[in-house]
PDB file of C-alpha atoms in Angstrom:
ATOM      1  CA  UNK H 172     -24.921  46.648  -9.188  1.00  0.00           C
ATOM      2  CA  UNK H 173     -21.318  46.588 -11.090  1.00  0.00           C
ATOM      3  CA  UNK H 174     -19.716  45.225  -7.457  1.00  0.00           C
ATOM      4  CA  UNK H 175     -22.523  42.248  -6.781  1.00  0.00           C
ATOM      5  CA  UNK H 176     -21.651  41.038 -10.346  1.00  0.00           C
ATOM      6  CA  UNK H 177     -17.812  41.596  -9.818  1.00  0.00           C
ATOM      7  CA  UNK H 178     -18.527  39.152  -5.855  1.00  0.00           C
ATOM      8  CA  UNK H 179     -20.726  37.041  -7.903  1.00  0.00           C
ATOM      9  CA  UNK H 180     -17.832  36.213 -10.788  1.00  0.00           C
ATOM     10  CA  UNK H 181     -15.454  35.654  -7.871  1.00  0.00           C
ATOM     11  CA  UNK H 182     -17.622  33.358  -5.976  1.00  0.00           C
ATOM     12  CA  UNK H 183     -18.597  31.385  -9.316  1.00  0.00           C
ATOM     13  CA  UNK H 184     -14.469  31.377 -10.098  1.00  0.00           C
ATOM     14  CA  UNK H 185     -14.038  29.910  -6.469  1.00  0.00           C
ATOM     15  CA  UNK H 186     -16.637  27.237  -6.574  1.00  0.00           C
ATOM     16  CA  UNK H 187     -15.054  26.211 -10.258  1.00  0.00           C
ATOM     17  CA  UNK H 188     -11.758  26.108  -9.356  1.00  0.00           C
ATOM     18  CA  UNK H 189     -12.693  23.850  -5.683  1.00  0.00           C
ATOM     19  CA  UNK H 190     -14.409  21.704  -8.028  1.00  0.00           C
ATOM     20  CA  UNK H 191     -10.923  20.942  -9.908  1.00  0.00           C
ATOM     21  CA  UNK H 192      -9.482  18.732  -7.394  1.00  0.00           C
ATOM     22  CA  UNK H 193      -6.412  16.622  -8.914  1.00  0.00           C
ATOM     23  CA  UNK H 194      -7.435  12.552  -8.492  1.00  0.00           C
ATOM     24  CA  UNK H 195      -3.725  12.189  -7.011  1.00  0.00           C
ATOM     25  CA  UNK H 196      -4.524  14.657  -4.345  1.00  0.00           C
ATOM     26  CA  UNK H 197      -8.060  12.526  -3.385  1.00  0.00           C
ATOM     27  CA  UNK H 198      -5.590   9.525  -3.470  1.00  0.00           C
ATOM     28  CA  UNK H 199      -3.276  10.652  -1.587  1.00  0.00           C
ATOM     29  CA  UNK H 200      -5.881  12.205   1.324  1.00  0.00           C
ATOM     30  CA  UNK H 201      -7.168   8.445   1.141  1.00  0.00           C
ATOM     31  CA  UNK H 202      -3.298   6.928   2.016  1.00  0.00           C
ATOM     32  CA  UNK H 203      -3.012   8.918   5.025  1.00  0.00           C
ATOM     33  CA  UNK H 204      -6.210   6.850   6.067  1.00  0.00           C
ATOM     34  CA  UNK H 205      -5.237   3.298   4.718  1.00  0.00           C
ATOM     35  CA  UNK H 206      -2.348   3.854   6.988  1.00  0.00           C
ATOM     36  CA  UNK H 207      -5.476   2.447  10.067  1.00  0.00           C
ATOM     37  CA  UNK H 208      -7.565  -1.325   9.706  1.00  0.00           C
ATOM     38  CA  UNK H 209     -10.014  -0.191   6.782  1.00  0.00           C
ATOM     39  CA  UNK H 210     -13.862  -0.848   7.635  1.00  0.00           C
ATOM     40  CA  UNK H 211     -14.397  -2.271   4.620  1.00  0.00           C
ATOM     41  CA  UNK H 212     -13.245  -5.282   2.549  1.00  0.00           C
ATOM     42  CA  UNK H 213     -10.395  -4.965   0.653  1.00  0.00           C
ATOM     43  CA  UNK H 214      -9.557  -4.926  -3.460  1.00  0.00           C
ATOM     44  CA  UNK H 215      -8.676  -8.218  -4.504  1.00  0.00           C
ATOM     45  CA  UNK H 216      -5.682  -8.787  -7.055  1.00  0.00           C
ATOM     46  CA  UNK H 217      -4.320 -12.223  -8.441  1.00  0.00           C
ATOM     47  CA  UNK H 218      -4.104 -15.307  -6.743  1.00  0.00           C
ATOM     48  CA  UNK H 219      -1.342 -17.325  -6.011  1.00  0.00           C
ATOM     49  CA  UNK H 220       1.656 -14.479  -7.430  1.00  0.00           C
ATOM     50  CA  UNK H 221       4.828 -15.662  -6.706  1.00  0.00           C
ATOM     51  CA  UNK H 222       6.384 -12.547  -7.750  1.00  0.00           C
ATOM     52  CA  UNK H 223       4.311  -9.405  -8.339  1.00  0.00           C
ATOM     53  CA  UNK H 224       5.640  -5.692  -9.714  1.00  0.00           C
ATOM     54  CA  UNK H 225       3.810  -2.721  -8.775  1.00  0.00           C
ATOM     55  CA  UNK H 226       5.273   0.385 -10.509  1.00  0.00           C
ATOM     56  CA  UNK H 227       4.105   3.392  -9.280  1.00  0.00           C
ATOM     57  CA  UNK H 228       6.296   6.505 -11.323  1.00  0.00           C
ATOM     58  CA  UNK H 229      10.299   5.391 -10.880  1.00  0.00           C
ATOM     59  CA  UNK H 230       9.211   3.433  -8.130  1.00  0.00           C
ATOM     60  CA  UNK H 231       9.446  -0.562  -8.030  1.00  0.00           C
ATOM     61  CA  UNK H 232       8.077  -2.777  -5.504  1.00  0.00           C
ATOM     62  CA  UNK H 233       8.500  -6.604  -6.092  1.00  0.00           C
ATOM     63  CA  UNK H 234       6.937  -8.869  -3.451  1.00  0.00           C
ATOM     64  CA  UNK H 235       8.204 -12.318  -3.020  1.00  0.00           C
ATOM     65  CA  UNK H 236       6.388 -14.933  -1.465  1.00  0.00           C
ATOM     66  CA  UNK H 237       7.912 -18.678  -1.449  1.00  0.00           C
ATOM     67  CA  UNK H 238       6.010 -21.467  -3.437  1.00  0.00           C
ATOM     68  CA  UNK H 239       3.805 -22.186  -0.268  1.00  0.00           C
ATOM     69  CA  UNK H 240       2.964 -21.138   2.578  1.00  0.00           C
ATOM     70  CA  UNK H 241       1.334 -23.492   5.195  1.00  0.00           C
ATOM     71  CA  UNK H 242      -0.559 -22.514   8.790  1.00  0.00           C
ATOM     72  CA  UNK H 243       1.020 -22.536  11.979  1.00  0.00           C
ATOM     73  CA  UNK H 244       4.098 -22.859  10.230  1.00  0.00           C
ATOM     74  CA  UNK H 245       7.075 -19.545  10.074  1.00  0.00           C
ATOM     75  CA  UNK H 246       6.673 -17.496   6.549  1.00  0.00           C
ATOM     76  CA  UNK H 247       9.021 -14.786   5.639  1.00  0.00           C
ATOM     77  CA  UNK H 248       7.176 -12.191   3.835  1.00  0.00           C
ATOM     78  CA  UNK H 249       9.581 -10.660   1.206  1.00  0.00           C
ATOM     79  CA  UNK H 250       9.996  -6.720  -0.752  1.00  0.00           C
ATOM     80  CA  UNK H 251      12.343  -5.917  -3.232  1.00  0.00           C
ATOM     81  CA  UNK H 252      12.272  -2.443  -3.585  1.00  0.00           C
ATOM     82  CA  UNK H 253      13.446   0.040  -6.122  1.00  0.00           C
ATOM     83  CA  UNK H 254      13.830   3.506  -6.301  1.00  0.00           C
ATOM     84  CA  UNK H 255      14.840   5.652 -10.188  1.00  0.00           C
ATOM     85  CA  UNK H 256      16.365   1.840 -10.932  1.00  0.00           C
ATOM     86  CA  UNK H 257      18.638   1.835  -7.125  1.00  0.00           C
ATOM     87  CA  UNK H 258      17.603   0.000  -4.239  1.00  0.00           C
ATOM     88  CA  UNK H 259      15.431   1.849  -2.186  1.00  0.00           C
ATOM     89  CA  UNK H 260      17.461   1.843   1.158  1.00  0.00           C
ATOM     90  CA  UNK H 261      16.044   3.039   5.067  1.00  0.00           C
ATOM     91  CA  UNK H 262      12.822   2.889   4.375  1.00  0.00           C
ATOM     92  CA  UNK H 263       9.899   2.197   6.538  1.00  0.00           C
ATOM     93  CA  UNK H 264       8.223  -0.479   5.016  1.00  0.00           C
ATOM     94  CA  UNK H 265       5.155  -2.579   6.732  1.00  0.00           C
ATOM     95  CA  UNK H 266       3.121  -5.490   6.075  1.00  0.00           C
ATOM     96  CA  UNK H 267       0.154  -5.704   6.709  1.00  0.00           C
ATOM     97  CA  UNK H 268      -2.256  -9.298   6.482  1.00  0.00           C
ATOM     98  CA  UNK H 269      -5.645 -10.236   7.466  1.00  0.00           C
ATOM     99  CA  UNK H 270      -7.241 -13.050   6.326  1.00  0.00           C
ATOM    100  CA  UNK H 271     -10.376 -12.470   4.107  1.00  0.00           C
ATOM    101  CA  UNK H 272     -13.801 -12.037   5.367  1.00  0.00           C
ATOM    102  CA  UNK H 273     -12.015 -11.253   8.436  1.00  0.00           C
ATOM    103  CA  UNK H 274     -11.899  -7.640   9.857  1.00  0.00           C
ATOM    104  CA  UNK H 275      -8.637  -7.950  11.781  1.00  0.00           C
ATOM    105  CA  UNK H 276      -5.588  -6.732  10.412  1.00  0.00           C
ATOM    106  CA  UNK H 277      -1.977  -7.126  12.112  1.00  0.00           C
ATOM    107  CA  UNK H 278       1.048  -4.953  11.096  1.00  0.00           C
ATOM    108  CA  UNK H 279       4.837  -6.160  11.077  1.00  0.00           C
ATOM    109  CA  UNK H 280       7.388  -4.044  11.220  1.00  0.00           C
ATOM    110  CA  UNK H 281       9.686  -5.497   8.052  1.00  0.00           C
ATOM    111  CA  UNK H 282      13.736  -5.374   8.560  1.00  0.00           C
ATOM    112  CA  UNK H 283      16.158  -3.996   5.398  1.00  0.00           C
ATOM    113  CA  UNK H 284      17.987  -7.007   5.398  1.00  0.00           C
ATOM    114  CA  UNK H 285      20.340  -5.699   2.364  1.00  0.00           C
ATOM    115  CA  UNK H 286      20.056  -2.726  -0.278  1.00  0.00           C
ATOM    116  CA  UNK H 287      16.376  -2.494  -1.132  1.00  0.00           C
ATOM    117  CA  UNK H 288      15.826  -5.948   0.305  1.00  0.00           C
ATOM    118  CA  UNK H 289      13.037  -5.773   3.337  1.00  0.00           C
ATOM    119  CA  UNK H 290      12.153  -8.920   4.931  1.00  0.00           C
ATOM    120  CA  UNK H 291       9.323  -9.781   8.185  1.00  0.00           C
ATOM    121  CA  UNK H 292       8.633 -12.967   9.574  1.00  0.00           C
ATOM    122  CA  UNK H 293       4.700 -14.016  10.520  1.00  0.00           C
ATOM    123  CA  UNK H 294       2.538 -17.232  11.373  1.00  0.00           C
ATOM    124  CA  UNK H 295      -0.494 -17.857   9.363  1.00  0.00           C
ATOM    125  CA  UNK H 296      -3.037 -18.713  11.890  1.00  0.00           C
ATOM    126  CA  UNK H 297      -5.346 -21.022   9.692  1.00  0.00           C
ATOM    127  CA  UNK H 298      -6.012 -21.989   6.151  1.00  0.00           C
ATOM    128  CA  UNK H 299      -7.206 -19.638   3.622  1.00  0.00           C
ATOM    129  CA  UNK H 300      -7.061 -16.104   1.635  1.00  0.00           C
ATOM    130  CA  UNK H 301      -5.151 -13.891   3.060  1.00  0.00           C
ATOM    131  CA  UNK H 302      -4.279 -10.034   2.021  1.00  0.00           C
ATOM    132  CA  UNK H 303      -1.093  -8.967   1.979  1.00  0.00           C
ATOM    133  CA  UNK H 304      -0.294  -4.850   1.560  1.00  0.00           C
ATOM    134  CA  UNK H 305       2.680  -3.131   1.622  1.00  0.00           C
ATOM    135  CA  UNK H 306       3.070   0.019   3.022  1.00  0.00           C
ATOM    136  CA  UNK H 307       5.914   2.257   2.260  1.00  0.00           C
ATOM    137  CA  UNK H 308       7.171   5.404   3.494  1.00  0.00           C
ATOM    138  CA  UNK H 309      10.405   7.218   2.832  1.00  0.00           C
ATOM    139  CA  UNK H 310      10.481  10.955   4.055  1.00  0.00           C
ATOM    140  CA  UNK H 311       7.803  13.129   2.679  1.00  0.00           C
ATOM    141  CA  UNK H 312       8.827  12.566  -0.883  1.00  0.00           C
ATOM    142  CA  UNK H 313       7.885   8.187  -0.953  1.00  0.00           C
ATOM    143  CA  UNK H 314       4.461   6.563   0.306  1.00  0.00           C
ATOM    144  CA  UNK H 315       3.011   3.952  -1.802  1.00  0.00           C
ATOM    145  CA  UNK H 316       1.013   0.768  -0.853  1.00  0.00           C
ATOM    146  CA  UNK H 317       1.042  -2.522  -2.985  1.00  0.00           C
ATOM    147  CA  UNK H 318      -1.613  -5.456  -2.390  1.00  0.00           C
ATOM    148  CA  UNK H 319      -0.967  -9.372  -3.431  1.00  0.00           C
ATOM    149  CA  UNK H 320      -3.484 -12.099  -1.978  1.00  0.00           C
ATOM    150  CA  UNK H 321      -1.790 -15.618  -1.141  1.00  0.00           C
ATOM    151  CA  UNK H 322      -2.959 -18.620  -0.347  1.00  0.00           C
ATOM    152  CA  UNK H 323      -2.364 -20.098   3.354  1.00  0.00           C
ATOM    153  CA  UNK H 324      -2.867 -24.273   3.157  1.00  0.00           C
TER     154      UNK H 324
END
């Protein structure tokens, strides 16, 4: 009797301390997924940023977009990137885009073009909302993702 309620305390201790999962842990299971096209629509943020922060800790992503971006027409896609207040150098940084409403989504592979400075080149296809999310990876220690929406005209 005395060692079924000693198994039963250690099974009830077990099932408590499963149930304390940490959110960042469930957010950071979730990354490791957003790294493929999600299935569903994506979060929407502001419109029409021209420059938007995302802190996340002591880290600093800035994306830049220019004034306007038109179809058919070259757009650099812009990150300025900081790491405890330095540029965040050799990192793996992507963008990825898809237009709203639309379930394709296209990666490019963005260049450090100086300290913390990463930089990709892309054609809007057509008019409209598009998503833009940055993915960024440094080692084991850095992965973060930042979303803007922009307007293609």
């Amino acid at each position: 009797m005395k060692n079924n309620f000693i198994i039963s305390l250690i099974i009830i201790f077990t099932i408590i301390i499963a149930g304390c999962t940490d959110e960042k842990d469930l957010a950071n299971t979730g990354n490791k997924e957003e790294q493929h096209p999600p299935e569903t629509g994506p979060e929407h943020h502001d419109e029409n940023e021209e420059h938007d922060h995302h802190a996340h800790g002591d880290l600093l992503i800035e994306f830049d977009t220019q004034s306007s971006f038109n179809a058919n027409e070259e757009a650099m896609l812009a990150a300025h990137i900081l790491h405890d207040g330095l540029p965040l150098q050799e990192a793996n940084v992507k963008f990825e885009i898809w237009q709203e409403g639309n379930e394709s989504h296209k990666y490019i592979e963005a260049d450090e073009e100086s300290q913390g400075e990463y930089h990709a080149k892309t054609i809007f296809p057509e008019p409209g909302t598009y998503q833009v999310k940055i993915h960024l990876e440094k080692g084991d220690e850095i992965h973060d993702h930042e979303q803007n929406t922009i307007d293609i005209h």
